[in-house]
mmCIF file of C-alpha atoms in Angstrom:
data_model
loop_
_atom_site.group_PDB
_atom_site.id
_atom_site.type_symbol
_atom_site.label_atom_id
_atom_site.label_comp_id
_atom_site.label_asym_id
_atom_site.label_seq_id
_atom_site.Cartn_x
_atom_site.Cartn_y
_atom_site.Cartn_z
ATOM 1 C CA MET Q 3 0.092 -0.032 0.033
ATOM 2 C CA LYS Q 4 1.483 3.371 -1.000
ATOM 3 C CA VAL Q 5 1.296 5.874 1.834
ATOM 4 C CA ASP Q 6 1.984 9.605 1.196
ATOM 5 C CA LEU Q 7 3.428 10.801 4.500
ATOM 6 C CA TRP Q 8 2.489 14.475 5.266
ATOM 7 C CA GLN Q 9 3.935 14.706 8.881
ATOM 8 C CA PRO Q 10 6.605 13.627 9.452
ATOM 9 C CA ASN Q 11 7.765 13.361 5.807
ATOM 10 C CA SER Q 12 9.805 10.240 6.147
ATOM 11 C CA ALA Q 13 9.067 6.964 7.771
ATOM 12 C CA THR Q 14 12.418 6.958 9.551
ATOM 13 C CA LEU Q 15 11.079 9.925 11.701
ATOM 14 C CA ILE Q 16 8.069 8.115 12.985
ATOM 15 C CA CYS Q 17 8.439 7.464 16.652
ATOM 16 C CA LEU Q 18 6.575 6.097 19.626
ATOM 17 C CA ASN Q 19 3.509 8.085 20.811
ATOM 18 C CA ASN Q 20 3.884 10.743 18.156
ATOM 19 C CA THR Q 21 1.095 11.524 15.663
ATOM 20 C CA VAL Q 22 1.481 10.709 11.978
ATOM 21 C CA ASP Q 23 -0.510 12.520 9.171
ATOM 22 C CA ALA Q 24 -0.876 10.298 6.061
ATOM 23 C CA HIS Q 25 -2.777 10.386 2.810
ATOM 24 C CA VAL Q 26 -3.717 7.114 1.054
ATOM 25 C CA LYS Q 27 -5.686 6.406 -2.222
ATOM 26 C CA ARG Q 28 -9.428 5.904 -1.906
ATOM 27 C CA ASN Q 29 -9.174 2.229 -2.806
ATOM 28 C CA ASP Q 30 -6.791 1.662 0.158
ATOM 29 C CA THR Q 31 -8.768 3.245 2.891
ATOM 30 C CA ARG Q 32 -10.604 0.228 3.988
ATOM 31 C CA ARG Q 33 -7.413 -1.897 4.166
ATOM 32 C CA LEU Q 34 -5.830 0.891 6.287
ATOM 33 C CA HIS Q 35 -8.743 1.152 8.654
ATOM 34 C CA THR Q 36 -8.593 -2.625 9.149
ATOM 35 C CA HIS Q 37 -4.856 -2.551 9.802
ATOM 36 C CA LEU Q 38 -4.926 0.188 12.186
ATOM 37 C CA GLN Q 39 -7.745 -1.318 14.211
ATOM 38 C CA ARG Q 40 -6.008 -4.665 14.344
ATOM 39 C CA GLU Q 41 -2.818 -2.950 15.732
ATOM 40 C CA ASN Q 42 -4.885 -0.847 18.176
ATOM 41 C CA ILE Q 43 -3.751 2.407 16.767
ATOM 42 C CA ASP Q 44 -5.939 5.330 17.398
ATOM 43 C CA TYR Q 45 -6.810 7.413 14.259
ATOM 44 C CA ARG Q 46 -9.128 9.941 12.911
ATOM 45 C CA VAL Q 47 -10.165 10.891 9.409
ATOM 46 C CA PHE Q 48 -9.531 14.594 8.841
ATOM 47 C CA ILE Q 49 -10.328 14.877 5.189
ATOM 48 C CA SER Q 50 -12.478 12.003 3.837
ATOM 49 C CA ASP Q 51 -12.437 13.321 0.051
ATOM 50 C CA LEU Q 52 -9.295 15.007 -0.754
ATOM 51 C CA GLN Q 53 -10.159 15.356 -4.372
ATOM 52 C CA ARG Q 54 -13.213 17.621 -3.454
ATOM 53 C CA GLU Q 55 -10.871 19.882 -1.375
ATOM 54 C CA ILE Q 56 -8.366 20.075 -4.135
ATOM 55 C CA GLN Q 57 -11.063 21.143 -6.650
ATOM 56 C CA LYS Q 58 -12.122 24.051 -4.279
ATOM 57 C CA GLN Q 59 -8.615 25.372 -4.637
ATOM 58 C CA THR Q 60 -7.846 24.650 -8.350
ATOM 59 C CA GLY Q 61 -11.338 24.569 -9.863
ATOM 60 C CA SER Q 62 -12.484 27.109 -12.337
ATOM 61 C CA ARG Q 63 -12.336 30.695 -11.098
ATOM 62 C CA SER Q 64 -16.056 31.210 -11.458
ATOM 63 C CA SER Q 65 -16.634 28.634 -8.772
ATOM 64 C CA ARG Q 66 -14.167 30.243 -6.440
ATOM 65 C CA LYS Q 67 -14.391 33.296 -4.398
ATOM 66 C CA ARG Q 68 -13.531 36.341 -6.579
ATOM 67 C CA ARG Q 69 -13.973 39.880 -5.240
ATOM 68 C CA SER Q 70 -12.929 41.687 -8.399
ATOM 69 C CA GLU Q 71 -11.928 40.697 -11.818
ATOM 70 C CA THR Q 72 -9.661 43.713 -12.222
ATOM 71 C CA GLN Q 73 -7.964 43.516 -8.922
ATOM 72 C CA TYR Q 74 -5.398 40.788 -8.140
ATOM 73 C CA ASP Q 75 -6.906 38.510 -5.432
ATOM 74 C CA TYR Q 76 -4.417 37.672 -2.708
ATOM 75 C CA GLU Q 77 -6.933 35.536 -0.838
ATOM 76 C CA VAL Q 78 -6.843 32.708 -3.432
ATOM 77 C CA TYR Q 79 -4.011 30.412 -4.549
ATOM 78 C CA HIS Q 80 -2.475 31.333 -7.866
ATOM 79 C CA SER Q 81 -0.671 29.278 -10.488
ATOM 80 C CA LEU Q 82 2.950 29.889 -11.431
ATOM 81 C CA ASP Q 83 1.993 31.770 -14.627
ATOM 82 C CA GLU Q 84 -0.270 34.029 -12.547
ATOM 83 C CA ILE Q 85 2.244 34.673 -9.986
ATOM 84 C CA GLN Q 86 5.022 35.445 -12.606
ATOM 85 C CA SER Q 87 2.569 37.917 -14.444
ATOM 86 C CA TRP Q 88 1.866 39.521 -11.105
ATOM 87 C CA MET Q 89 5.698 39.997 -10.492
ATOM 88 C CA PHE Q 90 5.933 41.719 -13.910
ATOM 89 C CA GLU Q 91 2.985 43.969 -12.998
ATOM 90 C CA MET Q 92 4.451 44.905 -9.577
ATOM 91 C CA ASN Q 93 7.741 45.680 -11.133
ATOM 92 C CA ARG Q 94 5.998 47.883 -13.862
ATOM 93 C CA THR Q 95 3.683 49.819 -11.607
ATOM 94 C CA HIS Q 96 5.875 50.305 -8.477
ATOM 95 C CA SER Q 97 9.355 51.013 -9.932
ATOM 96 C CA ASP Q 98 10.179 53.367 -6.999
ATOM 97 C CA LEU Q 99 10.147 50.421 -4.527
ATOM 98 C CA VAL Q 100 10.416 47.325 -6.691
ATOM 99 C CA ASP Q 101 13.119 45.824 -8.804
ATOM 100 C CA MET Q 102 12.629 42.386 -10.516
ATOM 101 C CA PHE Q 103 15.495 40.167 -11.617
ATOM 102 C CA SER Q 104 16.339 36.438 -12.270
ATOM 103 C CA VAL Q 105 18.907 34.492 -10.419
ATOM 104 C CA GLY Q 106 19.061 31.710 -12.915
ATOM 105 C CA LYS Q 107 17.059 28.944 -14.556
ATOM 106 C CA SER Q 108 15.242 25.864 -13.202
ATOM 107 C CA TYR Q 109 15.862 22.264 -14.351
ATOM 108 C CA GLU Q 110 13.084 22.584 -16.900
ATOM 109 C CA GLY Q 111 14.276 26.067 -18.051
ATOM 110 C CA ARG Q 112 11.919 28.353 -16.142
ATOM 111 C CA PRO Q 113 13.394 31.707 -14.975
ATOM 112 C CA LEU Q 114 13.964 31.973 -11.140
ATOM 113 C CA TYR Q 115 12.531 35.476 -10.504
ATOM 114 C CA VAL Q 116 13.205 37.559 -7.376
ATOM 115 C CA LEU Q 117 11.728 40.945 -6.476
ATOM 116 C CA GLN Q 118 14.001 43.418 -4.586
ATOM 117 C CA ILE Q 119 11.731 45.574 -2.344
ATOM 118 C CA GLY Q 120 13.050 48.830 -0.655
ATOM 119 C CA LYS Q 121 13.690 52.411 -1.190
ATOM 120 C CA ARG Q 122 16.554 53.046 -3.629
ATOM 121 C CA SER Q 123 19.659 54.249 -1.966
ATOM 122 C CA ARG Q 124 23.216 55.176 -2.919
ATOM 123 C CA GLN Q 125 24.895 53.409 -0.132
ATOM 124 C CA GLN Q 126 24.696 49.600 0.394
ATOM 125 C CA LYS Q 127 21.951 48.684 2.589
ATOM 126 C CA LYS Q 128 21.501 45.607 4.949
ATOM 127 C CA ALA Q 129 19.347 42.975 3.271
ATOM 128 C CA VAL Q 130 16.760 40.277 4.138
ATOM 129 C CA TRP Q 131 16.253 37.223 1.918
ATOM 130 C CA ILE Q 132 12.766 35.539 1.950
ATOM 131 C CA ASP Q 133 11.911 32.543 -0.165
ATOM 132 C CA CYS Q 134 8.663 30.610 -0.501
ATOM 133 C CA GLY Q 135 7.638 27.438 -2.335
ATOM 134 C CA VAL Q 136 10.835 25.379 -1.687
ATOM 135 C CA HIS Q 137 8.446 22.357 -1.366
ATOM 136 C CA ALA Q 138 5.887 22.373 -4.221
ATOM 137 C CA ARG Q 139 2.732 21.248 -2.229
ATOM 138 C CA GLU Q 140 3.110 24.014 0.446
ATOM 139 C CA TRP Q 141 0.901 26.559 -1.449
ATOM 140 C CA ILE Q 142 0.540 28.902 1.570
ATOM 141 C CA GLY Q 143 4.135 29.721 1.111
ATOM 142 C CA PRO Q 144 3.971 31.573 -2.288
ATOM 143 C CA ALA Q 145 0.654 33.139 -1.040
ATOM 144 C CA PHE Q 146 2.604 34.646 1.974
ATOM 145 C CA CYS Q 147 5.370 36.057 -0.334
ATOM 146 C CA GLN Q 148 2.830 37.816 -2.531
ATOM 147 C CA TRP Q 149 1.021 39.154 0.570
ATOM 148 C CA PHE Q 150 4.295 40.411 1.949
ATOM 149 C CA VAL Q 151 5.047 42.421 -1.296
ATOM 150 C CA LYS Q 152 1.487 43.788 -1.402
ATOM 151 C CA GLU Q 153 1.612 44.998 2.273
ATOM 152 C CA ALA Q 154 4.970 46.434 1.948
ATOM 153 C CA ILE Q 155 4.082 48.509 -1.094
ATOM 154 C CA ASN Q 156 0.575 49.512 0.057
ATOM 155 C CA SER Q 157 1.430 50.495 3.678
ATOM 156 C CA TYR Q 158 4.762 52.244 2.897
ATOM 157 C CA GLN Q 159 3.044 55.684 2.744
ATOM 158 C CA TYR Q 160 1.131 55.466 6.003
ATOM 159 C CA ASP Q 161 2.862 52.892 8.213
ATOM 160 C CA SER Q 162 5.952 54.216 9.962
ATOM 161 C CA VAL Q 163 7.415 50.714 10.745
ATOM 162 C CA THR Q 164 7.031 49.681 7.102
ATOM 163 C CA ARG Q 165 8.593 52.916 5.872
ATOM 164 C CA ARG Q 166 11.548 52.597 8.266
ATOM 165 C CA LEU Q 167 12.164 48.933 7.283
ATOM 166 C CA LEU Q 168 12.042 49.715 3.437
ATOM 167 C CA ASN Q 169 14.165 52.859 3.944
ATOM 168 C CA GLN Q 170 16.894 51.038 5.834
ATOM 169 C CA LEU Q 171 16.704 47.480 4.502
ATOM 170 C CA SER Q 172 16.391 45.764 1.091
ATOM 171 C CA PHE Q 173 14.118 42.730 0.963
ATOM 172 C CA TYR Q 174 14.748 39.928 -1.627
ATOM 173 C CA ILE Q 175 11.548 38.080 -2.154
ATOM 174 C CA MET Q 176 11.476 34.829 -4.098
ATOM 175 C CA PRO Q 177 7.683 33.887 -4.261
ATOM 176 C CA VAL Q 178 8.330 30.397 -5.956
ATOM 177 C CA PHE Q 179 11.712 28.828 -5.353
ATOM 178 C CA ASN Q 180 10.820 25.408 -6.698
ATOM 179 C CA VAL Q 181 9.043 26.599 -9.902
ATOM 180 C CA ASP Q 182 9.039 23.301 -11.762
ATOM 181 C CA GLY Q 183 7.626 21.371 -8.737
ATOM 182 C CA TYR Q 184 5.003 24.106 -8.026
ATOM 183 C CA HIS Q 185 3.836 24.117 -11.711
ATOM 184 C CA PHE Q 186 3.646 20.224 -11.443
ATOM 185 C CA SER Q 187 1.435 20.501 -8.273
ATOM 186 C CA TRP Q 188 -1.033 22.510 -10.184
ATOM 187 C CA THR Q 189 -1.111 20.355 -13.316
ATOM 188 C CA THR Q 190 -0.498 16.768 -12.217
ATOM 189 C CA ASP Q 191 0.032 15.903 -8.635
ATOM 190 C CA ARG Q 192 -1.191 18.325 -5.828
ATOM 191 C CA PHE Q 193 1.058 16.751 -3.296
ATOM 192 C CA TRP Q 194 4.312 16.765 -5.106
ATOM 193 C CA ARG Q 195 7.093 18.078 -2.863
ATOM 194 C CA LYS Q 196 10.446 17.826 -4.783
ATOM 195 C CA THR Q 197 12.062 19.457 -7.735
ATOM 196 C CA ARG Q 198 11.449 17.843 -11.177
ATOM 197 C CA SER Q 199 15.034 16.781 -12.107
ATOM 198 C CA LYS Q 200 15.568 13.468 -13.737
ATOM 199 C CA ASN Q 201 17.647 10.600 -12.363
ATOM 200 C CA HIS Q 202 19.476 8.414 -14.776
ATOM 201 C CA LYS Q 203 19.339 5.292 -12.849
ATOM 202 C CA PHE Q 204 15.781 5.436 -11.500
ATOM 203 C CA HIS Q 205 12.552 6.382 -13.058
ATOM 204 C CA CYS Q 206 11.767 8.549 -9.932
ATOM 205 C CA ARG Q 207 12.187 12.311 -10.398
ATOM 206 C CA GLY Q 208 13.112 15.214 -8.244
ATOM 207 C CA THR Q 209 15.256 16.131 -5.274
ATOM 208 C CA ASP Q 210 14.181 17.615 -1.919
ATOM 209 C CA ALA Q 211 15.409 21.232 -2.402
ATOM 210 C CA ASN Q 212 15.781 21.567 1.327
ATOM 211 C CA ARG Q 213 18.237 18.583 1.674
ATOM 212 C CA ASN Q 214 20.471 19.608 -1.309
ATOM 213 C CA TRP Q 215 22.606 22.425 0.299
ATOM 214 C CA LYS Q 216 26.310 22.063 0.808
ATOM 215 C CA VAL Q 217 26.187 21.548 4.561
ATOM 216 C CA LYS Q 218 26.563 18.169 6.176
ATOM 217 C CA TRP Q 219 24.969 17.052 2.881
ATOM 218 C CA CYS Q 220 23.034 13.662 2.809
ATOM 219 C CA GLU Q 221 23.655 12.690 6.415
ATOM 220 C CA GLU Q 222 21.027 12.050 9.069
ATOM 221 C CA GLY Q 223 17.441 13.179 8.040
ATOM 222 C CA ALA Q 224 18.024 12.926 4.254
ATOM 223 C CA SER Q 225 17.718 9.962 2.002
ATOM 224 C CA SER Q 226 20.106 8.798 -0.765
ATOM 225 C CA HIS Q 227 17.336 7.065 -2.544
ATOM 226 C CA PRO Q 228 15.938 8.953 -5.541
ATOM 227 C CA CYS Q 229 12.418 7.741 -4.934
ATOM 228 C CA ASP Q 230 12.112 9.142 -1.385
ATOM 229 C CA ASP Q 231 10.567 12.523 -0.685
ATOM 230 C CA THR Q 232 13.711 13.594 1.215
ATOM 231 C CA TYR Q 233 16.231 12.600 -1.414
ATOM 232 C CA CYS Q 234 19.326 14.647 -1.026
ATOM 233 C CA GLY Q 235 20.184 14.654 -4.805
ATOM 234 C CA PRO Q 236 23.203 13.119 -6.530
ATOM 235 C CA PHE Q 237 25.573 15.818 -5.111
ATOM 236 C CA PRO Q 238 25.337 19.066 -3.125
ATOM 237 C CA GLU Q 239 23.700 21.984 -5.145
ATOM 238 C CA SER Q 240 22.869 19.431 -7.973
ATOM 239 C CA GLU Q 241 19.547 21.224 -8.298
ATOM 240 C CA PRO Q 242 19.945 24.412 -10.564
ATOM 241 C CA GLU Q 243 17.405 26.180 -8.309
ATOM 242 C CA VAL Q 244 19.568 25.617 -5.025
ATOM 243 C CA LYS Q 245 22.780 26.430 -7.058
ATOM 244 C CA ALA Q 246 21.354 29.692 -8.381
ATOM 245 C CA VAL Q 247 20.110 30.927 -4.936
ATOM 246 C CA ALA Q 248 23.343 29.735 -3.192
ATOM 247 C CA LYS Q 249 25.411 31.754 -5.738
ATOM 248 C CA PHE Q 250 23.367 34.855 -5.290
ATOM 249 C CA LEU Q 251 23.589 34.691 -1.410
ATOM 250 C CA ARG Q 252 27.362 33.913 -1.473
ATOM 251 C CA LYS Q 253 27.786 36.877 -3.750
ATOM 252 C CA ASN Q 254 25.823 39.199 -1.425
ATOM 253 C CA ARG Q 255 26.893 37.596 1.973
ATOM 254 C CA LYS Q 256 28.245 40.815 3.278
ATOM 255 C CA ARG Q 257 24.870 42.570 2.912
ATOM 256 C CA VAL Q 258 22.257 39.692 3.548
ATOM 257 C CA LYS Q 259 21.853 39.797 7.393
ATOM 258 C CA ALA Q 260 18.769 37.579 7.630
ATOM 259 C CA TYR Q 261 17.600 34.432 5.637
ATOM 260 C CA ILE Q 262 13.953 33.389 6.108
ATOM 261 C CA SER Q 263 12.403 30.396 4.352
ATOM 262 C CA ILE Q 264 8.648 29.890 4.402
ATOM 263 C CA HIS Q 265 7.264 26.328 4.698
ATOM 264 C CA ALA Q 266 4.227 24.422 5.898
ATOM 265 C CA TYR Q 267 2.773 23.009 8.059
ATOM 266 C CA ALA Q 268 3.355 22.845 11.852
ATOM 267 C CA GLN Q 269 3.111 26.211 13.315
ATOM 268 C CA MET Q 270 6.758 26.557 14.183
ATOM 269 C CA LEU Q 271 9.606 29.015 13.896
ATOM 270 C CA LEU Q 272 12.972 27.166 13.526
ATOM 271 C CA TYR Q 273 16.619 28.200 13.509
ATOM 272 C CA PRO Q 274 19.920 26.338 13.242
ATOM 273 C CA TYR Q 275 21.160 23.733 13.788
ATOM 274 C CA SER Q 276 19.059 21.323 11.805
ATOM 275 C CA TYR Q 277 21.711 18.684 11.430
ATOM 276 C CA LYS Q 278 22.794 18.382 15.000
ATOM 277 C CA TYR Q 279 21.756 18.863 18.587
ATOM 278 C CA ALA Q 280 23.936 21.768 19.501
ATOM 279 C CA THR Q 281 23.641 25.460 20.445
ATOM 280 C CA ILE Q 282 24.575 28.049 17.842
ATOM 281 C CA PRO Q 283 27.172 30.671 18.946
ATOM 282 C CA ASN Q 284 24.785 33.616 18.880
ATOM 283 C CA PHE Q 285 21.979 31.646 20.506
ATOM 284 C CA SER Q 286 20.759 34.495 22.759
ATOM 285 C CA CYS Q 287 20.333 36.930 19.833
ATOM 286 C CA VAL Q 288 18.600 34.481 17.608
ATOM 287 C CA GLU Q 289 16.402 33.097 20.338
ATOM 288 C CA SER Q 290 15.423 36.587 21.327
ATOM 289 C CA ALA Q 291 14.495 37.409 17.774
ATOM 290 C CA ALA Q 292 12.438 34.154 17.501
ATOM 291 C CA HIS Q 293 10.617 34.999 20.782
ATOM 292 C CA SER Q 294 9.760 38.550 19.476
ATOM 293 C CA ALA Q 295 8.551 37.053 16.204
ATOM 294 C CA VAL Q 296 6.322 34.496 17.802
ATOM 295 C CA SER Q 297 4.837 37.009 20.214
ATOM 296 C CA ALA Q 298 4.088 39.373 17.393
ATOM 297 C CA LEU Q 299 2.467 36.513 15.491
ATOM 298 C CA TYR Q 300 0.303 35.564 18.505
ATOM 299 C CA SER Q 301 -0.844 39.177 18.904
ATOM 300 C CA ALA Q 302 -2.898 38.994 15.713
ATOM 301 C CA TYR Q 303 -5.275 36.041 16.366
ATOM 302 C CA GLY Q 304 -3.852 34.182 19.381
ATOM 303 C CA VAL Q 305 -2.258 31.465 17.290
ATOM 304 C CA ARG Q 306 0.545 29.698 19.177
ATOM 305 C CA TYR Q 307 3.771 28.796 17.462
ATOM 306 C CA ARG Q 308 6.591 26.720 18.972
ATOM 307 C CA TYR Q 309 10.195 27.946 18.309
ATOM 308 C CA GLY Q 310 13.644 26.628 18.831
ATOM 309 C CA PRO Q 311 16.486 24.827 17.024
ATOM 310 C CA ALA Q 312 15.089 22.865 14.063
ATOM 311 C CA SER Q 313 16.779 19.534 15.191
ATOM 312 C CA THR Q 314 15.047 19.532 18.668
ATOM 313 C CA THR Q 315 11.841 21.418 17.747
ATOM 314 C CA LEU Q 316 11.008 19.419 14.516
ATOM 315 C CA TYR Q 317 13.519 16.748 13.579
ATOM 316 C CA VAL Q 318 17.192 16.373 12.472
ATOM 317 C CA SER Q 319 17.800 17.066 8.813
ATOM 318 C CA SER Q 320 21.014 17.597 6.963
ATOM 319 C CA GLY Q 321 21.631 19.745 3.873
ATOM 320 C CA SER Q 322 19.011 22.453 4.831
ATOM 321 C CA SER Q 323 19.028 25.998 3.699
ATOM 322 C CA ILE Q 324 18.985 27.514 7.151
ATOM 323 C CA ASP Q 325 22.229 25.539 8.243
ATOM 324 C CA TRP Q 326 23.834 26.592 4.929
ATOM 325 C CA ALA Q 327 22.801 30.252 5.269
ATOM 326 C CA TYR Q 328 24.196 30.313 8.878
ATOM 327 C CA ARG Q 329 27.443 28.571 7.919
ATOM 328 C CA ASN Q 330 27.778 31.150 5.159
ATOM 329 C CA GLY Q 331 27.846 34.196 7.592
ATOM 330 C CA ILE Q 332 24.038 34.921 7.688
ATOM 331 C CA SER Q 333 23.665 35.056 11.498
ATOM 332 C CA TYR Q 334 19.866 35.208 11.423
ATOM 333 C CA ALA Q 335 18.541 32.193 9.617
ATOM 334 C CA PHE Q 336 14.935 31.057 10.134
ATOM 335 C CA ALA Q 337 12.392 28.617 8.718
ATOM 336 C CA PHE Q 338 8.800 29.225 9.395
ATOM 337 C CA GLU Q 339 6.303 26.253 9.342
ATOM 338 C CA LEU Q 340 3.024 27.973 8.778
ATOM 339 C CA ARG Q 341 -0.447 26.820 9.595
ATOM 340 C CA ASP Q 342 -1.970 24.440 10.454
ATOM 341 C CA THR Q 343 -1.031 21.552 12.710
ATOM 342 C CA GLY Q 344 -2.574 18.861 10.655
ATOM 343 C CA TYR Q 345 -6.366 19.356 10.172
ATOM 344 C CA TYR Q 346 -6.080 20.565 6.718
ATOM 345 C CA GLY Q 347 -2.314 20.073 6.277
ATOM 346 C CA PHE Q 348 -1.174 21.088 2.785
ATOM 347 C CA LEU Q 349 -4.684 21.869 1.733
ATOM 348 C CA LEU Q 350 -5.026 24.964 3.929
ATOM 349 C CA PRO Q 351 -8.374 26.492 2.768
ATOM 350 C CA GLU Q 352 -8.265 29.848 0.916
ATOM 351 C CA SER Q 353 -10.416 31.476 3.667
ATOM 352 C CA LEU Q 354 -7.334 31.072 5.936
ATOM 353 C CA ILE Q 355 -4.832 32.730 3.579
ATOM 354 C CA SER Q 356 -5.584 36.202 4.978
ATOM 355 C CA PRO Q 357 -5.221 35.405 8.710
ATOM 356 C CA THR Q 358 -2.191 33.166 8.112
ATOM 357 C CA CYS Q 359 -0.369 35.715 6.097
ATOM 358 C CA THR Q 360 -1.425 38.780 8.500
ATOM 359 C CA GLU Q 361 0.015 37.010 11.521
ATOM 360 C CA THR Q 362 3.098 35.819 9.570
ATOM 361 C CA LEU Q 363 3.823 39.333 8.277
ATOM 362 C CA ARG Q 364 3.898 40.574 11.921
ATOM 363 C CA ALA Q 365 6.524 37.932 12.870
ATOM 364 C CA VAL Q 366 8.671 38.747 9.695
ATOM 365 C CA LYS Q 367 8.496 42.579 10.518
ATOM 366 C CA ALA Q 368 9.606 41.792 14.054
ATOM 367 C CA ILE Q 369 12.633 39.897 12.859
ATOM 368 C CA ALA Q 370 13.507 42.616 10.257
ATOM 369 C CA SER Q 371 13.049 45.327 12.955
ATOM 370 C CA GLY Q 372 15.433 43.422 15.183
ATOM 371 C CA LEU Q 373 18.230 43.723 12.555
ATOM 372 C CA LEU Q 374 18.130 47.568 12.874
ATOM 373 C CA LYS Q 375 18.880 47.216 16.662
ATOM 374 C CA LYS Q 376 22.290 46.021 17.969
ATOM 375 C CA CYS Q 377 22.278 42.608 19.714
ATOM 376 C CA GLU Q 378 25.374 42.157 21.772
ATOM 377 C CA VAL Q 379 26.981 38.895 21.092
ATOM 378 C CA ASP Q 380 30.429 37.740 22.367
ATOM 379 C CA LYS Q 381 33.010 38.905 19.810
ATOM 380 C CA ASP Q 382 35.102 35.717 20.318
ATOM 381 C CA THR Q 383 32.304 33.216 19.444
ATOM 382 C CA PHE Q 384 33.648 29.997 18.216
ATOM 383 C CA PRO Q 385 33.262 29.289 14.467
ATOM 384 C CA TYR Q 386 30.496 27.122 12.838
ATOM 385 C CA ILE Q 387 31.635 23.461 13.186
#
């Protein structure tokens, strides 16, 4: 029986007394029920008809909530083509605050677009990198990146916090990191996670773009088998998407002070290390920033997020982007796991886009605001090991 694990994403991470979220084909449900009952395993059916829920989010626009045909709707999920057209439009209509560029091409040849948001300035400003859509099925990610851009541009005139942030910092926003996988999740398999690169020895496609970074590559928490969802790839930075972003961040490492990657789902804010149980040298500063972010997020709707090192808060994983960013001198590296905690999972309803993005925006602004203050850290901190 083929089981699509949602949480955790690998069978090796299943442990005693922990919950597991899984999706099976309709024809296998009765067999699974029988098996679980026989083993005395408690279970609940959260979504009995996944296809119906998928249709709500990908069906024809007429059947979905649409407030205005002329205005871009930030409260629905958008296909890759729609997102890229929106990026061009933002670049065209807000040239005072927005600059669009490409960092490279994907495996299937699609451009990897990034929006630089901020007030133009002669001197080099500190920068914040935010990427969304590393894992294709996590659609709330790209929705947040678009929401962030909209709010930054719309509130620049009247919100003093936003104005200060955009005047003093540059934000690099990559709404869809894994463009090929995201496109595939719209056209073919809604629950696709990986990139779409081909493997010469196996028929299975794709690499986990968050296990492909050049830091403790393919060790604990990553798989060397091409058919697994956490496949680390044939070598570090084998994926053109990872290679392109790593190259850009390396080139701008003196300016980029924070790296933020938006994922789903678990309601967590994670920081290094992912690959080992150890405390980072600037733990007090990073932990303080995480606490501020989670408190700001809670202030919107009372949603609670856990925060801490990725290895202890979520699970151990090697080759992750936050560990790579941290090793490459970006001292504030965070991964958000947005709503929810498993009821809808990857199929977070469109009605929850607005509250999820509103609260997450508060958290990201808290992290960015913290960069403008000085956090005292011991100058003789030991290097990243």
